[in-house]
CSV table of C-alpha atoms in Angstrom, one decimal:
chain,number,residue,atom,x,y,z
A,1,MET,CA,-14.8,-43.8,-30.1
A,2,ASP,CA,-13.0,-43.0,-26.8
A,3,ALA,CA,-15.0,-42.5,-23.7
A,4,PRO,CA,-15.4,-38.9,-22.6
A,5,LEU,CA,-13.3,-37.6,-19.6
A,6,ILE,CA,-15.2,-37.2,-16.4
A,7,ALA,CA,-13.7,-35.0,-13.6
A,8,LEU,CA,-14.5,-35.2,-10.0
A,9,VAL,CA,-14.5,-31.6,-8.6
A,10,ALA,CA,-14.6,-30.2,-5.1
A,11,VAL,CA,-17.0,-27.2,-5.5
A,12,SER,CA,-16.8,-24.0,-3.5
A,13,ALA,CA,-20.6,-23.6,-3.4
A,14,SER,CA,-21.2,-26.8,-1.6
A,15,ASN,CA,-21.5,-26.7,2.2
A,16,PHE,CA,-20.4,-29.3,4.7
A,17,ALA,CA,-23.7,-31.1,4.7
A,18,ILE,CA,-23.6,-31.8,1.0
A,19,ASP,CA,-19.9,-31.8,0.5
A,20,LYS,CA,-18.8,-34.5,-1.9
A,21,PRO,CA,-16.9,-34.7,-5.2
A,22,TYR,CA,-19.2,-33.7,-8.1
A,23,SER,CA,-18.9,-35.2,-11.5
A,24,TYR,CA,-18.4,-32.9,-14.6
A,25,ARG,CA,-17.8,-33.7,-18.2
A,26,VAL,CA,-14.5,-32.4,-19.5
A,27,PRO,CA,-15.0,-30.7,-23.0
A,28,ASP,CA,-12.5,-31.8,-25.6
A,29,SER,CA,-11.1,-28.3,-25.8
A,30,LEU,CA,-10.2,-28.4,-22.1
A,31,ALA,CA,-8.9,-32.0,-22.0
A,32,GLU,CA,-5.2,-31.0,-22.0
A,33,ARG,CA,-5.4,-28.6,-19.1
A,34,ALA,CA,-8.1,-30.4,-17.0
A,35,ALA,CA,-5.8,-32.2,-14.5
A,36,PRO,CA,-6.0,-33.0,-10.8
A,37,GLY,CA,-5.1,-30.0,-8.8
A,38,ALA,CA,-6.2,-27.4,-11.3
A,39,ARG,CA,-8.9,-24.8,-10.5
A,40,VAL,CA,-12.0,-24.8,-12.7
A,41,ALA,CA,-15.2,-22.8,-13.1
A,42,VAL,CA,-18.3,-25.0,-13.1
A,43,PRO,CA,-22.1,-24.5,-13.1
A,44,PHE,CA,-23.6,-25.5,-9.8
A,45,GLY,CA,-27.0,-25.9,-8.4
A,46,ARG,CA,-30.4,-25.4,-10.0
A,47,GLY,CA,-29.6,-21.9,-11.2
A,48,ASN,CA,-26.2,-23.1,-12.7
A,49,ARG,CA,-24.4,-20.3,-10.9
A,50,THR,CA,-20.8,-20.2,-11.8
A,51,SER,CA,-18.7,-21.6,-8.9
A,52,GLU,CA,-15.1,-22.3,-8.4
A,53,GLY,CA,-13.8,-25.8,-7.9
A,54,VAL,CA,-10.7,-27.9,-7.8
A,55,ILE,CA,-10.3,-31.1,-9.8
A,56,LEU,CA,-9.6,-34.1,-7.6
A,57,SER,CA,-9.4,-36.7,-10.4
A,58,VAL,CA,-9.9,-37.2,-14.1
A,59,SER,CA,-10.8,-40.5,-15.8
A,60,PRO,CA,-12.7,-41.8,-18.8
A,61,GLY,CA,-16.3,-42.7,-18.1
A,62,GLU,CA,-19.8,-42.8,-19.4
A,63,PRO,CA,-21.6,-39.5,-18.7
A,64,THR,CA,-25.0,-39.7,-17.1
A,65,ARG,CA,-27.9,-37.9,-18.5
A,66,GLY,CA,-27.9,-34.2,-17.8
A,67,LEU,CA,-24.2,-34.2,-16.6
A,68,LYS,CA,-22.9,-30.7,-16.6
A,69,SER,CA,-19.6,-29.6,-18.2
A,70,ILE,CA,-16.7,-27.7,-16.9
A,71,GLU,CA,-16.9,-24.1,-18.2
A,72,THR,CA,-13.2,-23.3,-18.1
A,73,VAL,CA,-9.9,-24.3,-16.6
A,74,LEU,CA,-8.4,-21.4,-14.6
A,75,ASP,CA,-4.8,-22.6,-14.4
A,76,ILE,CA,-2.3,-23.3,-17.2
A,77,THR,CA,-0.7,-26.0,-14.9
A,78,PRO,CA,-2.2,-27.5,-11.7
A,79,LEU,CA,-1.6,-25.5,-8.6
A,80,LEU,CA,-1.9,-28.5,-6.3
A,81,GLY,CA,0.0,-31.8,-6.4
A,82,GLU,CA,-1.2,-35.3,-5.4
A,83,GLU,CA,0.1,-35.0,-1.8
A,84,GLN,CA,-1.7,-31.7,-1.3
A,85,LEU,CA,-5.0,-33.1,-2.6
A,86,LYS,CA,-4.6,-36.1,-0.2
A,87,LEU,CA,-4.0,-33.7,2.6
A,88,ALA,CA,-7.1,-31.7,1.7
A,89,LEU,CA,-9.2,-34.9,1.9
A,90,TRP,CA,-7.7,-35.7,5.3
A,91,MET,CA,-8.3,-32.2,6.6
A,92,SER,CA,-11.9,-32.2,5.6
A,93,GLY,CA,-12.6,-35.3,7.7
A,94,MET,CA,-10.4,-34.2,10.6
A,95,PHE,CA,-11.5,-30.5,10.9
A,96,PHE,CA,-15.1,-30.8,9.7
A,97,CYS,CA,-14.6,-28.5,6.7
A,98,THR,CA,-15.3,-29.0,3.0
A,99,VAL,CA,-12.6,-30.3,0.7
A,100,PHE,CA,-12.6,-27.0,-1.1
A,101,GLU,CA,-12.2,-25.0,2.2
A,102,ALA,CA,-9.1,-27.2,2.9
A,103,VAL,CA,-7.7,-26.6,-0.5
A,104,ARG,CA,-8.4,-22.9,-0.3
A,105,ALA,CA,-6.3,-22.7,2.9
A,106,MET,CA,-3.3,-23.9,1.0
A,107,LEU,CA,-3.2,-21.2,-1.7
A,108,PRO,CA,-2.9,-17.4,-1.7
A,109,ALA,CA,-6.1,-15.4,-1.6
A,110,GLY,CA,-5.4,-13.6,-4.8
A,111,VAL,CA,-5.9,-16.7,-7.0
A,112,TRP,CA,-9.5,-17.3,-6.2
A,113,LEU,CA,-12.6,-16.1,-8.0
A,114,ARG,CA,-14.5,-13.1,-6.8
A,115,GLY,CA,-18.2,-13.1,-7.6
A,116,GLY,CA,-17.7,-15.8,-10.3
A,117,LYS,CA,-15.0,-13.8,-11.9
A,118,ALA,CA,-11.2,-14.2,-11.8
A,119,PRO,CA,-9.4,-11.5,-9.8
A,120,LYS,CA,-7.9,-8.7,-11.8
A,121,ARG,CA,-4.4,-9.3,-12.8
A,122,ASP,CA,-1.7,-6.7,-11.9
A,123,LYS,CA,-1.0,-4.5,-14.8
A,124,THR,CA,2.1,-5.0,-16.9
A,125,VAL,CA,4.7,-2.3,-17.7
A,126,LYS,CA,6.9,-2.2,-20.7
A,127,ILE,CA,10.6,-2.3,-19.6
A,128,VAL,CA,13.4,-1.3,-21.9
A,129,SER,CA,16.9,-2.6,-21.0
A,130,LEU,CA,20.3,-2.2,-22.5
A,131,ALA,CA,21.5,-5.3,-24.4
A,132,ILE,CA,25.1,-4.2,-25.1
A,133,PRO,CA,27.9,-2.9,-22.8
A,134,PRO,CA,27.4,0.8,-21.7
A,135,GLU,CA,30.6,1.8,-23.4
A,136,GLU,CA,29.4,0.4,-26.7
A,137,ALA,CA,26.0,2.1,-26.2
A,138,ARG,CA,27.7,5.5,-25.7
A,139,GLU,CA,29.7,5.0,-28.9
A,140,LEU,CA,26.6,4.1,-30.8
A,141,SER,CA,24.7,7.1,-29.3
A,142,ALA,CA,27.4,9.4,-30.6
A,143,GLN,CA,27.2,7.9,-34.1
A,144,LYS,CA,23.4,8.4,-34.1
A,145,LYS,CA,23.4,11.9,-32.6
A,146,LEU,CA,22.9,13.7,-35.9
A,147,ARG,CA,20.8,11.4,-38.0
A,148,ALA,CA,18.7,9.7,-35.3
A,149,PRO,CA,18.7,12.1,-32.2
A,150,PHE,CA,16.0,10.3,-30.3
A,151,GLN,CA,17.7,6.9,-30.7
A,152,SER,CA,20.9,8.6,-29.5
A,153,ALA,CA,19.1,10.0,-26.5
A,154,VAL,CA,17.6,6.6,-25.6
A,155,LEU,CA,21.0,4.9,-25.8
A,156,ALA,CA,22.7,7.6,-23.7
A,157,LEU,CA,20.1,7.3,-21.0
A,158,LEU,CA,20.2,3.5,-20.9
A,159,ALA,CA,24.0,3.6,-20.8
A,160,ASP,CA,23.7,5.2,-17.4
A,161,ALA,CA,20.5,3.6,-16.1
A,162,GLY,CA,20.7,0.1,-17.5
A,163,GLU,CA,17.0,-0.3,-17.8
A,164,LEU,CA,13.9,1.9,-17.3
A,165,PRO,CA,10.2,1.8,-18.0
A,166,ALA,CA,9.4,2.8,-21.6
A,167,SER,CA,7.1,5.5,-20.3
A,168,GLU,CA,9.9,7.1,-18.3
A,169,ILE,CA,12.3,6.9,-21.2
A,170,MET,CA,9.8,8.7,-23.5
A,171,TYR,CA,9.2,11.3,-20.8
A,172,ARG,CA,12.9,12.0,-20.3
A,173,THR,CA,14.0,12.0,-24.0
A,174,GLY,CA,10.9,13.0,-25.9
A,175,ALA,CA,11.1,9.8,-27.9
A,176,THR,CA,8.0,7.8,-29.0
A,177,ARG,CA,7.5,4.0,-28.8
A,178,ALA,CA,8.5,3.8,-32.5
A,179,VAL,CA,12.1,4.6,-31.5
A,180,PHE,CA,12.5,1.3,-29.7
A,181,ALA,CA,11.9,-1.0,-32.6
A,182,PRO,CA,15.0,-0.1,-34.7
A,183,LEU,CA,17.2,-0.3,-31.7
A,184,GLU,CA,15.8,-3.7,-30.8
A,185,ARG,CA,16.3,-5.0,-34.3
A,186,LEU,CA,19.9,-3.7,-34.0
A,187,GLY,CA,20.4,-5.7,-30.9
A,188,ALA,CA,21.1,-2.7,-28.8
A,189,ILE,CA,18.1,-2.9,-26.4
A,190,LEU,CA,15.6,-5.5,-25.2
A,191,THR,CA,11.9,-4.8,-24.4
A,192,GLU,CA,9.7,-6.9,-22.2
A,193,GLU,CA,6.4,-6.7,-20.3
A,194,ARG,CA,6.7,-7.0,-16.6
A,195,GLU,CA,4.0,-7.4,-14.1
A,196,GLN,CA,3.6,-4.4,-11.8
A,197,PHE,CA,2.1,-5.6,-8.5
A,198,ARG,CA,-0.7,-3.5,-7.0
A,199,ARG,CA,0.0,-2.2,-3.6
A,200,PRO,CA,-2.8,-1.1,-1.2
A,201,ALA,CA,-2.9,2.6,-0.5
A,202,VAL,CA,-1.3,3.3,2.8
A,203,SER,CA,-2.4,6.4,4.7
A,204,ILE,CA,-0.2,7.7,7.6
A,205,VAL,CA,-2.2,9.0,10.5
A,206,GLU,CA,-0.3,11.2,12.9
A,207,PRO,CA,-1.2,10.3,16.5
A,208,SER,CA,-2.9,13.1,18.5
A,209,PRO,CA,-1.1,14.3,21.6
A,210,LEU,CA,-1.7,12.2,24.6
A,211,ALA,CA,-3.7,14.0,27.3
A,212,LEU,CA,-3.0,12.7,30.8
A,213,THR,CA,-5.5,12.9,33.6
A,214,ALA,CA,-4.5,14.7,36.8
A,215,GLU,CA,-3.7,11.4,38.5
A,216,GLN,CA,-1.6,10.2,35.6
A,217,THR,CA,0.2,13.6,35.5
A,218,ALA,CA,1.1,13.3,39.2
A,219,VAL,CA,2.5,9.7,38.7
A,220,PHE,CA,4.4,10.8,35.6
A,221,SER,CA,5.9,13.8,37.5
A,222,ARG,CA,7.2,11.5,40.3
A,223,LEU,CA,8.7,9.1,37.7
């Protein structure tokens, strides 16, 4: 019987005073994805609160009694390479921070857990694009105008636009989602899900007129 895999993990919940790699057992179901540089969710402390961590190394070993297991691996492929992990270890000693804090500084804020939960993904939008030349799409649209008017309208619209969100196509033509399937089987269009990135709401505040004091007015007048 093969020895179980043991991962050394830099845990976010540890502070500088107790910062060290913590050992966790790697469940068989996570063995393929549990690699150095991957982020994981692990139980930490007496309350086993879910905390985020980064795997520093993985190797076969004998688990000690009561050894906790990794709950989940958050990345399909590791986000950090060997050189970056070495840099994080060097930074922790040089700048008096935890290894996890050093790792955190290397990656975008959006990838980290919030309150033990993964950040919400940006929603996806169904995009429909033309898979044939516009001239051919217009010819096909003319052929379908009588027997399949909605398919005809979709083809005519995409012949001009190239690609559009499915919702906009349906709004502009009156077609339903069912119209896309036969056109896709025909090879006339392609559909795909694309991520639509969230943007923070931006409010524009008009500046109020600048009121000068009497002294400022006198100086301004001379200038």
